[in-house]
Amino acid sequence: MNKKLVKEFLIITFVIMLIFWGGCALISQIFNLTINNILLRIMHIIGGFSPTIASYISLKRNNKVKNLKEWLKKIFDIKHNIWTYILVILFVLIYYVLGCAINGFKFGAPIFMLIVILPMMLFGGGNEEVGWRMILQPELEKKFGFHIATIFTSIIWWLWHLPIFFIIGTANANMNYFLFGIMCLTLCYALATIRKVSKGVFPCILTHCLINGLSAIFVFNYSLLSCCITLIVTIIVSILILNINKRYIR
């Protein structure tokens, strides 16, 4: 594991997050302002890009990329086999089919709006993957192995989100932070599996975009039961996929 790379990535990520998301949360709580305030909106966006910004800075400082062009080339590695993209669809289906089946759901935006929503989610979640799954997950795996690395990544990812639960008007402000932690672990297993199989970051970005984008179309309230069942099913499927990939595909 490249300790220097991981350390620099995490420090830069959390410093930017604390300045912008932490500051946003303080302003929101002190002055009772919602995310619709233009200043808070800008701070919220910048804070959300903290793993993205940290990814480029830390990779460049550690001579892993020479310039912005090379970094972008690493990110948009769209050429993967059909197996990789089947996995993307599979994990998205597990997440939504189980969530909707257990909790019930209602339609939000029309499904054709996904054409508009999906590209937007590149800047509303998908961008994070160039940090969490490009740097943190694979580096931690070198020292701790797949499962421990995935758990560590999920805890860090969960803690990173904490300030936005105190920004009035965000979707997270009305969520249970504990249940969100279970969701983080679930998605980390799905994304780590896709990363392990594909050895690329773009499939992870696509998965994250789909998960976030579909939440505007299939709307359901999370419950402890659905979160736990989805986590268990995701872990089982993850283990099966990694075994299949190891024996028959790679």
CSV table of C-alpha atoms in Angstrom, one decimal:
chain,number,residue,atom,x,y,z
A,1,MET,CA,0.0,0.0,0.0
A,2,ASN,CA,1.2,3.5,-0.9
A,3,LYS,CA,0.8,5.1,2.6
A,4,LYS,CA,1.8,8.5,1.3
A,5,LEU,CA,-0.7,8.5,-1.5
A,6,VAL,CA,-3.6,7.4,0.8
A,7,LYS,CA,-2.6,9.8,3.5
A,8,GLU,CA,-2.4,12.8,1.2
A,9,PHE,CA,-5.7,11.8,-0.5
A,10,LEU,CA,-7.6,11.5,2.8
A,11,ILE,CA,-6.1,14.7,4.3
A,12,ILE,CA,-6.9,16.8,1.2
A,13,THR,CA,-10.4,15.3,0.9
A,14,PHE,CA,-11.4,15.9,4.5
A,15,VAL,CA,-9.8,19.4,4.7
A,16,ILE,CA,-11.9,20.5,1.7
A,17,MET,CA,-15.0,18.7,3.0
A,18,LEU,CA,-14.7,20.4,6.5
A,19,ILE,CA,-14.1,23.8,5.0
A,20,PHE,CA,-17.0,23.7,2.6
A,21,TRP,CA,-19.5,21.2,3.9
A,22,GLY,CA,-18.7,21.9,7.5
A,23,GLY,CA,-18.9,25.6,6.9
A,24,CYS,CA,-22.1,25.1,5.0
A,25,ALA,CA,-23.6,23.1,7.8
A,26,LEU,CA,-22.7,25.8,10.4
A,27,ILE,CA,-24.1,28.6,8.3
A,28,SER,CA,-27.3,26.6,7.7
A,29,GLN,CA,-27.8,25.8,11.4
A,30,ILE,CA,-26.9,29.3,12.8
A,31,PHE,CA,-28.8,31.3,10.3
A,32,ASN,CA,-31.5,28.8,9.5
A,33,LEU,CA,-30.7,28.9,5.8
A,34,THR,CA,-31.6,26.1,3.4
A,35,ILE,CA,-29.5,24.6,0.6
A,36,ASN,CA,-31.5,26.8,-1.8
A,37,ASN,CA,-29.3,29.7,-0.6
A,38,ILE,CA,-26.8,30.4,-3.5
A,39,LEU,CA,-23.8,30.6,-1.1
A,40,LEU,CA,-24.7,27.3,0.5
A,41,ARG,CA,-25.4,25.7,-2.9
A,42,ILE,CA,-21.9,26.7,-4.1
A,43,MET,CA,-20.3,25.5,-0.9
A,44,HIS,CA,-22.2,22.2,-1.1
A,45,ILE,CA,-21.0,21.6,-4.7
A,46,ILE,CA,-17.4,22.3,-3.9
A,47,GLY,CA,-17.5,20.1,-0.8
A,48,GLY,CA,-18.9,17.2,-2.9
A,49,PHE,CA,-15.9,17.5,-5.3
A,50,SER,CA,-13.4,17.1,-2.4
A,51,PRO,CA,-12.5,13.5,-3.3
A,52,THR,CA,-12.2,14.4,-7.0
A,53,ILE,CA,-9.9,17.4,-6.3
A,54,ALA,CA,-7.9,15.3,-3.8
A,55,SER,CA,-7.6,12.5,-6.4
A,56,TYR,CA,-5.9,14.7,-9.0
A,57,ILE,CA,-3.6,16.5,-6.5
A,58,SER,CA,-2.5,13.4,-4.7
A,59,LEU,CA,-2.0,11.3,-7.8
A,60,LYS,CA,0.0,14.1,-9.4
A,61,ARG,CA,2.1,14.7,-6.3
A,62,ASN,CA,2.9,11.0,-6.2
A,63,ASN,CA,3.8,10.8,-9.9
A,64,LYS,CA,0.9,8.5,-10.7
A,65,VAL,CA,-0.3,10.9,-13.4
A,66,LYS,CA,1.7,13.5,-15.4
A,67,ASN,CA,-1.1,15.9,-16.1
A,68,LEU,CA,-4.9,16.5,-16.3
A,69,LYS,CA,-5.2,14.8,-19.6
A,70,GLU,CA,-3.7,11.6,-18.3
A,71,TRP,CA,-5.8,11.7,-15.2
A,72,LEU,CA,-9.0,12.1,-17.3
A,73,LYS,CA,-7.9,9.2,-19.5
A,74,LYS,CA,-7.7,7.0,-16.4
A,75,ILE,CA,-11.2,8.1,-15.3
A,76,PHE,CA,-13.1,7.7,-18.6
A,77,ASP,CA,-11.9,4.1,-19.3
A,78,ILE,CA,-15.1,3.1,-21.0
A,79,LYS,CA,-13.7,0.1,-22.9
A,80,HIS,CA,-14.7,-2.9,-20.7
A,81,ASN,CA,-16.2,-6.2,-21.5
A,82,ILE,CA,-19.9,-7.0,-21.4
A,83,TRP,CA,-19.5,-8.8,-18.1
A,84,THR,CA,-18.5,-5.6,-16.4
A,85,TYR,CA,-21.6,-3.7,-17.5
A,86,ILE,CA,-23.8,-6.7,-16.6
A,87,LEU,CA,-22.4,-6.3,-13.1
A,88,VAL,CA,-23.3,-2.6,-13.1
A,89,ILE,CA,-26.9,-3.4,-14.0
A,90,LEU,CA,-27.1,-6.4,-11.6
A,91,PHE,CA,-26.0,-4.4,-8.5
A,92,VAL,CA,-28.3,-1.5,-9.5
A,93,LEU,CA,-31.2,-3.9,-9.8
A,94,ILE,CA,-30.5,-5.5,-6.4
A,95,TYR,CA,-30.5,-2.1,-4.8
A,96,TYR,CA,-33.8,-0.9,-6.3
A,97,VAL,CA,-35.7,-4.2,-6.6
A,98,LEU,CA,-35.2,-5.1,-3.0
A,99,GLY,CA,-35.8,-1.5,-1.7
A,100,CYS,CA,-39.0,-1.1,-3.7
A,101,ALA,CA,-40.3,-4.6,-3.0
A,102,ILE,CA,-39.8,-4.3,0.8
A,103,ASN,CA,-40.7,-0.7,1.4
A,104,GLY,CA,-43.1,0.0,-1.5
A,105,PHE,CA,-42.4,2.9,-3.8
A,106,LYS,CA,-43.9,5.7,-5.8
A,107,PHE,CA,-42.8,7.2,-9.1
A,108,GLY,CA,-41.1,10.6,-9.0
A,109,ALA,CA,-39.8,11.9,-12.2
A,110,PRO,CA,-40.8,10.1,-15.5
A,111,ILE,CA,-38.3,7.4,-16.4
A,112,PHE,CA,-37.3,9.1,-19.6
A,113,MET,CA,-35.9,11.9,-17.4
A,114,LEU,CA,-33.0,9.5,-16.7
A,115,ILE,CA,-31.5,10.7,-20.0
A,116,VAL,CA,-31.1,14.2,-18.3
A,117,ILE,CA,-30.6,13.0,-14.7
A,118,LEU,CA,-27.8,10.5,-15.4
A,119,PRO,CA,-25.3,13.0,-16.9
A,120,MET,CA,-26.1,15.4,-14.0
A,121,MET,CA,-25.2,12.7,-11.5
A,122,LEU,CA,-21.7,12.7,-12.9
A,123,PHE,CA,-21.4,15.9,-10.9
A,124,GLY,CA,-23.7,14.7,-8.1
A,125,GLY,CA,-22.0,11.5,-6.8
A,126,GLY,CA,-20.3,9.8,-9.7
A,127,ASN,CA,-17.3,12.2,-9.5
A,128,GLU,CA,-16.5,10.8,-6.0
A,129,GLU,CA,-15.4,7.5,-7.5
A,130,VAL,CA,-12.2,8.9,-8.9
A,131,GLY,CA,-11.1,9.1,-5.2
A,132,TRP,CA,-12.8,6.3,-3.3
A,133,ARG,CA,-12.5,3.6,-5.9
A,134,MET,CA,-9.5,4.9,-7.9
A,135,ILE,CA,-7.2,5.4,-4.9
A,136,LEU,CA,-8.6,4.4,-1.5
A,137,GLN,CA,-10.2,1.0,-2.2
A,138,PRO,CA,-7.4,-0.6,-4.3
A,139,GLU,CA,-4.6,0.8,-2.1
A,140,LEU,CA,-6.3,-0.5,1.1
A,141,GLU,CA,-6.8,-3.9,-0.6
A,142,LYS,CA,-3.0,-4.2,-1.0
A,143,LYS,CA,-2.6,-4.3,2.8
A,144,PHE,CA,-5.9,-5.5,4.2
A,145,GLY,CA,-7.5,-7.6,1.5
A,146,PHE,CA,-10.9,-7.1,-0.2
A,147,HIS,CA,-13.3,-7.3,2.7
A,148,ILE,CA,-11.5,-5.3,5.3
A,149,ALA,CA,-10.6,-2.7,2.7
A,150,THR,CA,-14.2,-2.4,1.7
A,151,ILE,CA,-15.4,-2.0,5.3
A,152,PHE,CA,-12.7,0.7,6.0
A,153,THR,CA,-13.7,2.5,2.8
A,154,SER,CA,-17.4,2.4,3.7
A,155,ILE,CA,-16.7,3.9,7.2
A,156,ILE,CA,-14.5,6.7,5.8
A,157,TRP,CA,-17.2,7.4,3.1
A,158,TRP,CA,-19.9,7.4,5.8
A,159,LEU,CA,-18.0,9.8,8.0
A,160,TRP,CA,-17.2,12.1,5.0
A,161,HIS,CA,-21.0,12.5,4.4
A,162,LEU,CA,-21.7,13.6,8.0
A,163,PRO,CA,-21.9,17.4,7.6
A,164,ILE,CA,-24.5,17.3,4.9
A,165,PHE,CA,-26.9,15.8,7.4
A,166,PHE,CA,-26.9,19.2,9.1
A,167,ILE,CA,-27.5,21.3,6.0
A,168,ILE,CA,-31.2,22.2,5.9
A,169,GLY,CA,-33.0,21.2,2.8
A,170,THR,CA,-30.6,18.5,1.6
A,171,ALA,CA,-32.0,15.0,0.9
A,172,ASN,CA,-29.7,13.7,3.6
A,173,ALA,CA,-31.1,16.0,6.2
A,174,ASN,CA,-34.2,13.9,6.5
A,175,MET,CA,-32.4,10.5,6.5
A,176,ASN,CA,-31.4,8.3,9.4
A,177,TYR,CA,-27.6,8.5,9.6
A,178,PHE,CA,-27.3,4.9,10.9
A,179,LEU,CA,-29.3,3.5,8.0
A,180,PHE,CA,-27.3,5.6,5.7
A,181,GLY,CA,-24.2,3.9,7.1
A,182,ILE,CA,-25.6,0.5,6.2
A,183,MET,CA,-26.3,1.8,2.7
A,184,CYS,CA,-22.7,3.0,2.4
A,185,LEU,CA,-21.4,-0.5,3.2
A,186,THR,CA,-23.8,-2.0,0.7
A,187,LEU,CA,-22.8,0.3,-2.1
A,188,CYS,CA,-19.1,-0.1,-1.2
A,189,TYR,CA,-19.4,-3.8,-1.6
A,190,ALA,CA,-21.1,-3.4,-5.0
A,191,LEU,CA,-18.6,-0.7,-6.2
A,192,ALA,CA,-15.6,-2.5,-4.8
A,193,THR,CA,-16.6,-5.7,-6.7
A,194,ILE,CA,-17.1,-3.8,-9.9
A,195,ARG,CA,-13.7,-2.1,-9.4
A,196,LYS,CA,-12.0,-5.5,-8.7
A,197,VAL,CA,-13.5,-7.2,-11.8
A,198,SER,CA,-13.1,-4.3,-14.2
A,199,LYS,CA,-9.8,-2.9,-12.8
A,200,GLY,CA,-11.3,0.5,-13.9
A,201,VAL,CA,-13.1,3.4,-12.4
A,202,PHE,CA,-15.6,4.4,-15.1
A,203,PRO,CA,-17.9,1.4,-14.4
A,204,CYS,CA,-18.0,2.5,-10.7
A,205,ILE,CA,-18.8,6.1,-11.8
A,206,LEU,CA,-21.7,4.7,-14.0
A,207,THR,CA,-23.0,2.6,-11.1
A,208,HIS,CA,-23.0,5.6,-8.7
A,209,CYS,CA,-24.7,7.8,-11.3
A,210,LEU,CA,-27.4,5.2,-11.8
A,211,ILE,CA,-28.0,4.6,-8.1
A,212,ASN,CA,-28.3,8.4,-7.5
A,213,GLY,CA,-30.2,9.1,-10.7
A,214,LEU,CA,-32.9,6.4,-10.2
A,215,SER,CA,-33.6,7.7,-6.7
A,216,ALA,CA,-35.5,10.6,-8.4
A,217,ILE,CA,-37.6,8.1,-10.4
A,218,PHE,CA,-38.3,5.2,-7.9
A,219,VAL,CA,-38.9,6.9,-4.6
A,220,PHE,CA,-39.0,4.7,-1.5
A,221,ASN,CA,-38.4,5.3,2.2
A,222,TYR,CA,-35.5,3.3,3.7
A,223,SER,CA,-36.1,0.9,6.5
A,224,LEU,CA,-33.7,-1.2,8.7
A,225,LEU,CA,-35.2,-4.4,7.2
A,226,SER,CA,-34.6,-3.3,3.6
A,227,CYS,CA,-31.1,-2.0,4.3
A,228,CYS,CA,-30.0,-5.2,6.1
A,229,ILE,CA,-31.5,-7.5,3.5
A,230,THR,CA,-30.0,-5.5,0.6
A,231,LEU,CA,-26.6,-5.5,2.4
A,232,ILE,CA,-26.7,-9.3,2.9
A,233,VAL,CA,-27.8,-10.0,-0.6
A,234,THR,CA,-25.1,-7.7,-2.0
A,235,ILE,CA,-22.3,-9.3,0.0
A,236,ILE,CA,-23.4,-12.8,-1.1
A,237,VAL,CA,-23.6,-11.8,-4.7
A,238,SER,CA,-20.2,-10.0,-4.4
A,239,ILE,CA,-18.5,-13.1,-3.1
A,240,LEU,CA,-20.1,-15.3,-5.8
A,241,ILE,CA,-19.0,-12.9,-8.5
A,242,LEU,CA,-15.4,-12.6,-7.3
A,243,ASN,CA,-15.2,-16.4,-7.1
A,244,ILE,CA,-16.6,-16.8,-10.6
A,245,ASN,CA,-14.4,-14.1,-11.9
A,246,LYS,CA,-11.3,-15.7,-10.4
A,247,ARG,CA,-12.0,-19.2,-11.6
A,248,TYR,CA,-13.6,-18.7,-15.0
A,249,ILE,CA,-13.2,-15.2,-16.4
A,250,ARG,CA,-9.7,-13.9,-15.6
